PDB file of C-alpha atoms in Angstrom:
ATOM      1  CA  MET A  26      29.000  83.615  52.507  1.00  0.00           C
ATOM      2  CA  ASN A  27      26.283  83.266  54.706  1.00  0.00           C
ATOM      3  CA  ASN A  28      25.801  84.247  58.118  1.00  0.00           C
ATOM      4  CA  THR A  29      26.090  80.482  59.366  1.00  0.00           C
ATOM      5  CA  THR A  30      28.922  79.974  57.808  1.00  0.00           C
ATOM      6  CA  ARG A  31      30.888  83.091  58.952  1.00  0.00           C
ATOM      7  CA  ILE A  32      29.889  82.009  62.620  1.00  0.00           C
ATOM      8  CA  LYS A  33      31.262  78.437  61.925  1.00  0.00           C
ATOM      9  CA  THR A  34      34.488  79.782  60.901  1.00  0.00           C
ATOM     10  CA  LEU A  35      35.235  81.639  64.079  1.00  0.00           C
ATOM     11  CA  THR A  36      38.526  80.965  65.409  1.00  0.00           C
ATOM     12  CA  ALA A  37      40.681  81.655  68.374  1.00  0.00           C
ATOM     13  CA  ALA A  38      41.101  85.511  67.374  1.00  0.00           C
ATOM     14  CA  ALA A  39      37.646  86.193  68.521  1.00  0.00           C
ATOM     15  CA  LEU A  40      38.050  84.722  71.658  1.00  0.00           C
ATOM     16  CA  LEU A  41      41.162  86.620  72.413  1.00  0.00           C
ATOM     17  CA  ILE A  42      39.024  89.872  72.183  1.00  0.00           C
ATOM     18  CA  PHE A  43      36.307  88.526  74.063  1.00  0.00           C
ATOM     19  CA  GLY A  44      38.799  87.595  76.909  1.00  0.00           C
ATOM     20  CA  CYS A  45      40.062  91.091  76.859  1.00  0.00           C
ATOM     21  CA  SER A  46      36.317  92.628  76.886  1.00  0.00           C
ATOM     22  CA  LEU A  47      35.647  90.277  79.822  1.00  0.00           C
ATOM     23  CA  SER A  48      38.654  91.162  81.956  1.00  0.00           C
ATOM     24  CA  VAL A  49      37.588  95.076  81.488  1.00  0.00           C
ATOM     25  CA  ASN A  50      33.677  94.608  81.992  1.00  0.00           C
ATOM     26  CA  ALA A  51      33.179  91.577  84.198  1.00  0.00           C
ATOM     27  CA  ALA A  52      31.409  92.199  87.790  1.00  0.00           C
ATOM     28  CA  PRO A  53      32.743  90.843  90.959  1.00  0.00           C
ATOM     29  CA  THR A  54      33.653  87.097  90.843  1.00  0.00           C
ATOM     30  CA  THR A  55      30.667  85.660  92.916  1.00  0.00           C
ATOM     31  CA  GLN A  56      27.890  87.895  91.028  1.00  0.00           C
ATOM     32  CA  GLY A  57      25.754  85.524  89.397  1.00  0.00           C
ATOM     33  CA  ALA A  58      26.924  82.008  90.908  1.00  0.00           C
ATOM     34  CA  SER A  59      23.882  81.435  92.677  1.00  0.00           C
ATOM     35  CA  THR A  60      21.656  81.432  89.614  1.00  0.00           C
ATOM     36  CA  MET A  61      24.215  80.120  86.857  1.00  0.00           C
ATOM     37  CA  ALA A  62      22.741  77.238  84.817  1.00  0.00           C
ATOM     38  CA  ASN A  63      24.607  73.778  85.051  1.00  0.00           C
ATOM     39  CA  GLN A  64      25.993  75.014  88.266  1.00  0.00           C
ATOM     40  CA  GLN A  65      27.082  71.990  90.686  1.00  0.00           C
ATOM     41  CA  THR A  66      27.636  72.104  94.439  1.00  0.00           C
ATOM     42  CA  ALA A  67      30.717  74.212  95.752  1.00  0.00           C
ATOM     43  CA  SER A  68      33.812  71.662  96.592  1.00  0.00           C
ATOM     44  CA  THR A  69      36.851  72.376  97.938  1.00  0.00           C
ATOM     45  CA  THR A  70      38.285  69.514  95.757  1.00  0.00           C
ATOM     46  CA  LEU A  71      38.080  68.517  92.140  1.00  0.00           C
ATOM     47  CA  SER A  72      37.062  64.918  91.400  1.00  0.00           C
ATOM     48  CA  ALA A  73      39.281  62.337  89.728  1.00  0.00           C
ATOM     49  CA  ARG A  74      36.885  62.925  86.636  1.00  0.00           C
ATOM     50  CA  GLN A  75      37.274  66.826  86.774  1.00  0.00           C
ATOM     51  CA  GLN A  76      41.442  66.703  87.441  1.00  0.00           C
ATOM     52  CA  ALA A  77      41.601  65.026  84.007  1.00  0.00           C
ATOM     53  CA  ILE A  78      39.966  67.739  81.957  1.00  0.00           C
ATOM     54  CA  PRO A  79      42.518  70.481  82.570  1.00  0.00           C
ATOM     55  CA  LEU A  80      45.203  67.733  81.647  1.00  0.00           C
ATOM     56  CA  ILE A  81      43.427  66.769  78.669  1.00  0.00           C
ATOM     57  CA  ALA A  82      43.299  70.243  77.540  1.00  0.00           C
ATOM     58  CA  ALA A  83      46.764  71.474  78.492  1.00  0.00           C
ATOM     59  CA  SER A  84      48.225  68.506  76.155  1.00  0.00           C
ATOM     60  CA  MET A  85      45.879  68.893  73.555  1.00  0.00           C
ATOM     61  CA  ALA A  86      46.665  72.823  73.563  1.00  0.00           C
ATOM     62  CA  SER A  87      50.547  72.184  73.661  1.00  0.00           C
ATOM     63  CA  SER A  88      50.236  69.128  71.035  1.00  0.00           C
ATOM     64  CA  GLN A  89      51.579  66.558  73.363  1.00  0.00           C
ATOM     65  CA  MET A  90      50.293  63.543  71.900  1.00  0.00           C
ATOM     66  CA  ASP A  91      51.890  61.243  74.565  1.00  0.00           C
ATOM     67  CA  LYS A  92      50.559  63.046  77.267  1.00  0.00           C
ATOM     68  CA  LEU A  93      47.160  63.622  75.954  1.00  0.00           C
ATOM     69  CA  ASN A  94      46.932  59.507  75.052  1.00  0.00           C
ATOM     70  CA  ALA A  95      47.528  59.336  78.903  1.00  0.00           C
ATOM     71  CA  ALA A  96      45.308  62.159  79.744  1.00  0.00           C
ATOM     72  CA  LEU A  97      42.307  60.642  77.769  1.00  0.00           C
ATOM     73  CA  ASN A  98      42.994  57.356  79.361  1.00  0.00           C
ATOM     74  CA  GLN A  99      42.942  59.055  83.263  1.00  0.00           C
ATOM     75  CA  GLY A 100      39.726  60.817  82.265  1.00  0.00           C
ATOM     76  CA  LEU A 101      38.078  57.835  81.086  1.00  0.00           C
ATOM     77  CA  ASP A 102      39.174  55.693  83.612  1.00  0.00           C
ATOM     78  CA  ALA A 103      37.841  58.439  85.971  1.00  0.00           C
ATOM     79  CA  GLY A 104      34.465  58.418  84.679  1.00  0.00           C
ATOM     80  CA  LEU A 105      34.047  61.165  81.553  1.00  0.00           C
ATOM     81  CA  THR A 106      32.021  59.596  78.976  1.00  0.00           C
ATOM     82  CA  ILE A 107      33.242  59.325  75.483  1.00  0.00           C
ATOM     83  CA  ASN A 108      30.878  62.179  74.345  1.00  0.00           C
ATOM     84  CA  GLU A 109      31.865  64.208  77.072  1.00  0.00           C
ATOM     85  CA  THR A 110      35.344  63.970  76.054  1.00  0.00           C
ATOM     86  CA  LYS A 111      34.616  64.256  72.855  1.00  0.00           C
ATOM     87  CA  GLU A 112      32.815  67.644  73.794  1.00  0.00           C
ATOM     88  CA  ILE A 113      36.063  68.822  75.516  1.00  0.00           C
ATOM     89  CA  LEU A 114      37.945  68.698  72.250  1.00  0.00           C
ATOM     90  CA  VAL A 115      35.238  69.845  69.941  1.00  0.00           C
ATOM     91  CA  GLN A 116      34.751  73.021  72.325  1.00  0.00           C
ATOM     92  CA  LEU A 117      38.271  73.896  72.651  1.00  0.00           C
ATOM     93  CA  TYR A 118      38.982  74.561  68.763  1.00  0.00           C
ATOM     94  CA  ALA A 119      37.583  77.975  69.541  1.00  0.00           C
ATOM     95  CA  TYR A 120      40.801  78.729  71.867  1.00  0.00           C
ATOM     96  CA  THR A 121      43.307  76.197  70.365  1.00  0.00           C
ATOM     97  CA  GLY A 122      42.319  76.208  66.522  1.00  0.00           C
ATOM     98  CA  PHE A 123      40.921  73.392  64.570  1.00  0.00           C
ATOM     99  CA  PRO A 124      44.251  71.440  63.684  1.00  0.00           C
ATOM    100  CA  ARG A 125      44.567  70.688  67.363  1.00  0.00           C
ATOM    101  CA  SER A 126      41.164  69.877  67.991  1.00  0.00           C
ATOM    102  CA  LEU A 127      40.894  67.518  64.921  1.00  0.00           C
ATOM    103  CA  ASN A 128      44.360  65.651  66.169  1.00  0.00           C
ATOM    104  CA  GLY A 129      42.832  65.451  69.594  1.00  0.00           C
ATOM    105  CA  LEU A 130      39.904  63.831  68.396  1.00  0.00           C
ATOM    106  CA  SER A 131      41.868  61.829  66.470  1.00  0.00           C
ATOM    107  CA  GLU A 132      43.800  60.704  69.251  1.00  0.00           C
ATOM    108  CA  LEU A 133      40.696  60.195  71.253  1.00  0.00           C
ATOM    109  CA  MET A 134      39.193  57.846  68.444  1.00  0.00           C
ATOM    110  CA  LYS A 135      42.890  55.465  68.758  1.00  0.00           C
ATOM    111  CA  VAL A 136      42.413  55.505  72.713  1.00  0.00           C
ATOM    112  CA  VAL A 137      38.719  54.252  72.322  1.00  0.00           C
ATOM    113  CA  GLU A 138      39.354  51.636  69.894  1.00  0.00           C
ATOM    114  CA  THR A 139      42.637  50.453  72.046  1.00  0.00           C
ATOM    115  CA  ARG A 140      40.520  50.088  75.234  1.00  0.00           C
ATOM    116  CA  LYS A 141      38.116  48.128  73.300  1.00  0.00           C
ATOM    117  CA  GLN A 142      40.781  45.814  72.345  1.00  0.00           C
ATOM    118  CA  ARG A 143      41.797  45.688  76.107  1.00  0.00           C
ATOM    119  CA  GLY A 144      38.318  44.679  76.797  1.00  0.00           C
ATOM    120  CA  ILE A 145      36.767  48.027  77.967  1.00  0.00           C
ATOM    121  CA  ASN A 146      33.878  49.047  77.317  1.00  0.00           C
ATOM    122  CA  ASP A 147      33.882  52.923  78.045  1.00  0.00           C
ATOM    123  CA  ILE A 148      30.364  54.553  78.481  1.00  0.00           C
ATOM    124  CA  GLU A 149      29.529  56.481  75.090  1.00  0.00           C
ATOM    125  CA  GLY A 150      27.166  59.036  77.143  1.00  0.00           C
ATOM    126  CA  LYS A 151      24.582  60.988  76.262  1.00  0.00           C
ATOM    127  CA  GLU A 152      24.218  63.442  73.256  1.00  0.00           C
ATOM    128  CA  PRO A 153      23.149  67.208  73.648  1.00  0.00           C
ATOM    129  CA  VAL A 154      19.137  66.872  74.373  1.00  0.00           C
ATOM    130  CA  SER A 155      17.763  70.258  74.396  1.00  0.00           C
ATOM    131  CA  PRO A 156      17.291  71.462  70.893  1.00  0.00           C
ATOM    132  CA  ILE A 157      19.600  74.397  69.629  1.00  0.00           C
ATOM    133  CA  PRO A 158      17.436  77.606  68.461  1.00  0.00           C
ATOM    134  CA  VAL A 159      18.172  79.597  65.399  1.00  0.00           C
ATOM    135  CA  GLY A 160      18.265  82.676  64.092  1.00  0.00           C
ATOM    136  CA  ALA A 161      17.693  85.786  66.718  1.00  0.00           C
ATOM    137  CA  GLU A 162      16.851  83.487  69.199  1.00  0.00           C
ATOM    138  CA  LEU A 163      20.152  81.602  69.235  1.00  0.00           C
ATOM    139  CA  ARG A 164      21.899  85.048  69.514  1.00  0.00           C
ATOM    140  CA  ALA A 165      19.393  85.631  72.725  1.00  0.00           C
ATOM    141  CA  VAL A 166      20.430  82.491  74.326  1.00  0.00           C
ATOM    142  CA  GLY A 167      23.914  82.936  73.695  1.00  0.00           C
ATOM    143  CA  THR A 168      23.955  86.548  74.917  1.00  0.00           C
ATOM    144  CA  ALA A 169      21.969  85.667  78.293  1.00  0.00           C
ATOM    145  CA  ASN A 170      24.869  83.152  78.501  1.00  0.00           C
ATOM    146  CA  GLN A 171      27.365  85.264  78.003  1.00  0.00           C
ATOM    147  CA  THR A 172      26.007  88.023  80.640  1.00  0.00           C
ATOM    148  CA  LYS A 173      25.717  85.164  83.232  1.00  0.00           C
ATOM    149  CA  ILE A 174      29.453  84.074  82.608  1.00  0.00           C
ATOM    150  CA  SER A 175      30.781  87.393  82.411  1.00  0.00           C
ATOM    151  CA  GLY A 176      28.908  88.901  85.376  1.00  0.00           C
ATOM    152  CA  ALA A 177      27.763  91.507  83.147  1.00  0.00           C
ATOM    153  CA  PRO A 178      26.741  92.595  79.663  1.00  0.00           C
ATOM    154  CA  VAL A 179      29.818  92.746  77.309  1.00  0.00           C
ATOM    155  CA  GLN A 180      30.373  96.288  76.092  1.00  0.00           C
ATOM    156  CA  GLY A 181      32.855  99.018  75.381  1.00  0.00           C
ATOM    157  CA  PRO A 182      34.869 100.703  72.764  1.00  0.00           C
ATOM    158  CA  LEU A 183      36.000  97.394  70.992  1.00  0.00           C
ATOM    159  CA  PHE A 184      32.911  96.059  70.287  1.00  0.00           C
ATOM    160  CA  GLU A 185      31.528  99.477  68.960  1.00  0.00           C
ATOM    161  CA  PHE A 186      34.794  99.278  66.640  1.00  0.00           C
ATOM    162  CA  ALA A 187      33.952  95.675  65.592  1.00  0.00           C
ATOM    163  CA  PRO A 188      30.461  94.885  66.377  1.00  0.00           C
ATOM    164  CA  VAL A 189      30.593  92.062  64.377  1.00  0.00           C
ATOM    165  CA  ILE A 190      32.915  89.970  66.619  1.00  0.00           C
ATOM    166  CA  ASN A 191      30.326  90.175  69.304  1.00  0.00           C
ATOM    167  CA  GLN A 192      27.898  88.654  67.141  1.00  0.00           C
ATOM    168  CA  PHE A 193      29.768  85.575  66.683  1.00  0.00           C
ATOM    169  CA  LEU A 194      30.738  85.109  70.385  1.00  0.00           C
ATOM    170  CA  GLN A 195      26.909  85.297  70.993  1.00  0.00           C
ATOM    171  CA  THR A 196      25.873  83.623  68.270  1.00  0.00           C
ATOM    172  CA  HIS A 197      28.274  80.707  68.394  1.00  0.00           C
ATOM    173  CA  LEU A 198      30.694  80.531  71.195  1.00  0.00           C
ATOM    174  CA  PHE A 199      27.999  81.336  73.936  1.00  0.00           C
ATOM    175  CA  GLY A 200      24.896  79.803  71.942  1.00  0.00           C
ATOM    176  CA  ASP A 201      25.812  76.892  69.720  1.00  0.00           C
ATOM    177  CA  ILE A 202      28.557  75.622  72.035  1.00  0.00           C
ATOM    178  CA  PHE A 203      27.515  76.600  75.776  1.00  0.00           C
ATOM    179  CA  ALA A 204      23.886  75.568  74.791  1.00  0.00           C
ATOM    180  CA  ARG A 205      24.884  72.413  74.329  1.00  0.00           C
ATOM    181  CA  ASP A 206      23.714  70.415  77.709  1.00  0.00           C
ATOM    182  CA  ASN A 207      25.825  67.279  77.615  1.00  0.00           C
ATOM    183  CA  LEU A 208      28.744  68.931  79.289  1.00  0.00           C
ATOM    184  CA  ASP A 209      28.066  71.248  82.349  1.00  0.00           C
ATOM    185  CA  TRP A 210      29.820  74.817  82.389  1.00  0.00           C
ATOM    186  CA  GLN A 211      32.347  74.029  85.262  1.00  0.00           C
ATOM    187  CA  SER A 212      33.782  71.236  82.847  1.00  0.00           C
ATOM    188  CA  ARG A 213      33.709  73.641  79.873  1.00  0.00           C
ATOM    189  CA  GLU A 214      35.621  76.243  82.215  1.00  0.00           C
ATOM    190  CA  LEU A 215      38.049  74.006  83.788  1.00  0.00           C
ATOM    191  CA  ALA A 216      38.937  72.418  79.777  1.00  0.00           C
ATOM    192  CA  THR A 217      39.298  76.232  79.017  1.00  0.00           C
ATOM    193  CA  VAL A 218      41.512  77.414  81.885  1.00  0.00           C
ATOM    194  CA  GLY A 219      43.809  74.333  81.382  1.00  0.00           C
ATOM    195  CA  ALA A 220      44.261  75.122  77.758  1.00  0.00           C
ATOM    196  CA  LEU A 221      45.028  78.470  78.318  1.00  0.00           C
ATOM    197  CA  ALA A 222      47.339  78.285  80.841  1.00  0.00           C
ATOM    198  CA  ALA A 223      49.363  75.935  78.491  1.00  0.00           C
ATOM    199  CA  THR A 224      49.356  78.611  76.376  1.00  0.00           C
ATOM    200  CA  PRO A 225      51.830  81.557  76.533  1.00  0.00           C
ATOM    201  CA  GLY A 226      51.044  84.932  75.244  1.00  0.00           C
ATOM    202  CA  VAL A 227      47.043  84.671  76.634  1.00  0.00           C
ATOM    203  CA  GLU A 228      47.406  85.731  80.242  1.00  0.00           C
ATOM    204  CA  SER A 229      44.366  88.253  79.962  1.00  0.00           C
ATOM    205  CA  GLN A 230      42.232  85.564  78.422  1.00  0.00           C
ATOM    206  CA  LEU A 231      43.239  83.111  81.151  1.00  0.00           C
ATOM    207  CA  LEU A 232      42.728  85.777  83.994  1.00  0.00           C
ATOM    208  CA  SER A 233      38.828  86.200  82.327  1.00  0.00           C
ATOM    209  CA  HIS A 234      38.276  82.586  82.346  1.00  0.00           C
ATOM    210  CA  THR A 235      39.619  82.128  86.116  1.00  0.00           C
ATOM    211  CA  ARG A 236      37.017  84.431  87.070  1.00  0.00           C
ATOM    212  CA  ALA A 237      34.721  83.127  84.701  1.00  0.00           C
ATOM    213  CA  SER A 238      35.278  79.647  86.730  1.00  0.00           C
ATOM    214  CA  LEU A 239      34.815  81.583  90.157  1.00  0.00           C
ATOM    215  CA  ARG A 240      31.005  82.659  88.449  1.00  0.00           C
ATOM    216  CA  VAL A 241      29.961  79.172  87.405  1.00  0.00           C
ATOM    217  CA  GLY A 242      30.876  77.522  91.147  1.00  0.00           C
ATOM    218  CA  LEU A 243      34.147  76.538  90.951  1.00  0.00           C
ATOM    219  CA  THR A 244      35.873  77.214  94.221  1.00  0.00           C
ATOM    220  CA  ALA A 245      39.365  78.865  94.768  1.00  0.00           C
ATOM    221  CA  GLU A 246      40.656  75.656  96.666  1.00  0.00           C
ATOM    222  CA  GLN A 247      39.520  73.756  93.525  1.00  0.00           C
ATOM    223  CA  LEU A 248      41.585  76.380  91.326  1.00  0.00           C
ATOM    224  CA  ARG A 249      44.509  75.705  93.140  1.00  0.00           C
ATOM    225  CA  GLN A 250      44.305  72.395  93.264  1.00  0.00           C
ATOM    226  CA  LEU A 251      44.077  72.456  89.117  1.00  0.00           C
ATOM    227  CA  ALA A 252      47.397  74.491  88.991  1.00  0.00           C
ATOM    228  CA  GLN A 253      48.880  71.600  91.304  1.00  0.00           C
ATOM    229  CA  VAL A 254      47.659  68.914  89.230  1.00  0.00           C
ATOM    230  CA  LEU A 255      49.037  70.871  85.913  1.00  0.00           C
ATOM    231  CA  ARG A 256      52.512  71.008  88.390  1.00  0.00           C
ATOM    232  CA  GLU A 257      52.535  67.415  89.588  1.00  0.00           C
ATOM    233  CA  ASN A 258      52.054  66.067  85.567  1.00  0.00           C
ATOM    234  CA  GLY A 259      55.298  68.111  84.322  1.00  0.00           C
ATOM    235  CA  GLU A 260      53.293  71.274  83.171  1.00  0.00           C
ATOM    236  CA  SER A 261      55.353  73.440  85.644  1.00  0.00           C
ATOM    237  CA  GLU A 262      55.029  76.564  83.508  1.00  0.00           C
ATOM    238  CA  ALA A 263      51.126  75.879  83.274  1.00  0.00           C
ATOM    239  CA  ALA A 264      51.023  75.915  87.021  1.00  0.00           C
ATOM    240  CA  MET A 265      52.639  78.844  87.368  1.00  0.00           C
ATOM    241  CA  ARG A 266      50.415  80.795  84.619  1.00  0.00           C
ATOM    242  CA  ALA A 267      47.319  79.207  86.161  1.00  0.00           C
ATOM    243  CA  ASP A 268      48.295  80.237  90.087  1.00  0.00           C
ATOM    244  CA  HIS A 269      49.156  83.728  88.798  1.00  0.00           C
ATOM    245  CA  ALA A 270      45.779  84.295  87.162  1.00  0.00           C
ATOM    246  CA  LEU A 271      44.002  82.937  90.462  1.00  0.00           C
ATOM    247  CA  GLN A 272      45.905  85.410  92.839  1.00  0.00           C
ATOM    248  CA  GLN A 273      45.265  88.172  90.162  1.00  0.00           C
ATOM    249  CA  ALA A 274      41.013  86.903  90.137  1.00  0.00           C
ATOM    250  CA  LEU A 275      40.972  87.017  94.096  1.00  0.00           C
ATOM    251  CA  SER A 276      42.729  90.127  94.405  1.00  0.00           C
ATOM    252  CA  SER A 277      40.559  92.379  92.045  1.00  0.00           C
TER     253      SER A 277
END
């Protein structure tokens, strides 16, 4: 098996390791936010488009297809393009697994077709524009992205014990995926937090990505609203986890 194949088969297990390391090695949450790629203007509220993203992610992560259908419609109505929505569902394979990602994409296909039959022609949106590097250059780009999001270089005993896992993280997650420029980093973190909040047993990773959300320019008020949006849509346990992670992130 060549390196490319091994990288492409990276699953959520690798990301769980990343979360554990990130929670130990990350700098304070405000560090690096001013220079973050894809950073948007700070706000105290989530836009309608942003509110739909964690709902899509949470319902996909929990395989609630009826809720996913509703969330996809909500997102498209709020201005998510088809390609942005695809990107959310593709990225989340790394956190929820390929089966849920494939099921989510299948549901999106149905939603788009049904909307066409109703006379709604959603905007296709852009594909990634910037070329994705390969080889050593790809790992360098991924390492730079990883450092920005974590607030410091990711290192420690875990990566000395299994250094290949950091190679996969740097090359695939932070290289192949985060270098794709058709979805901004705030949207990517909203999706990740939504998915992890809906998944019991990954509280350490949820905390790590809550901190990362603050680093990429989301505000505490917006993350409180994320939890409230989950709560209002019947995801009380996910909302509780998201609230708790934010409290921990702000107190550390």
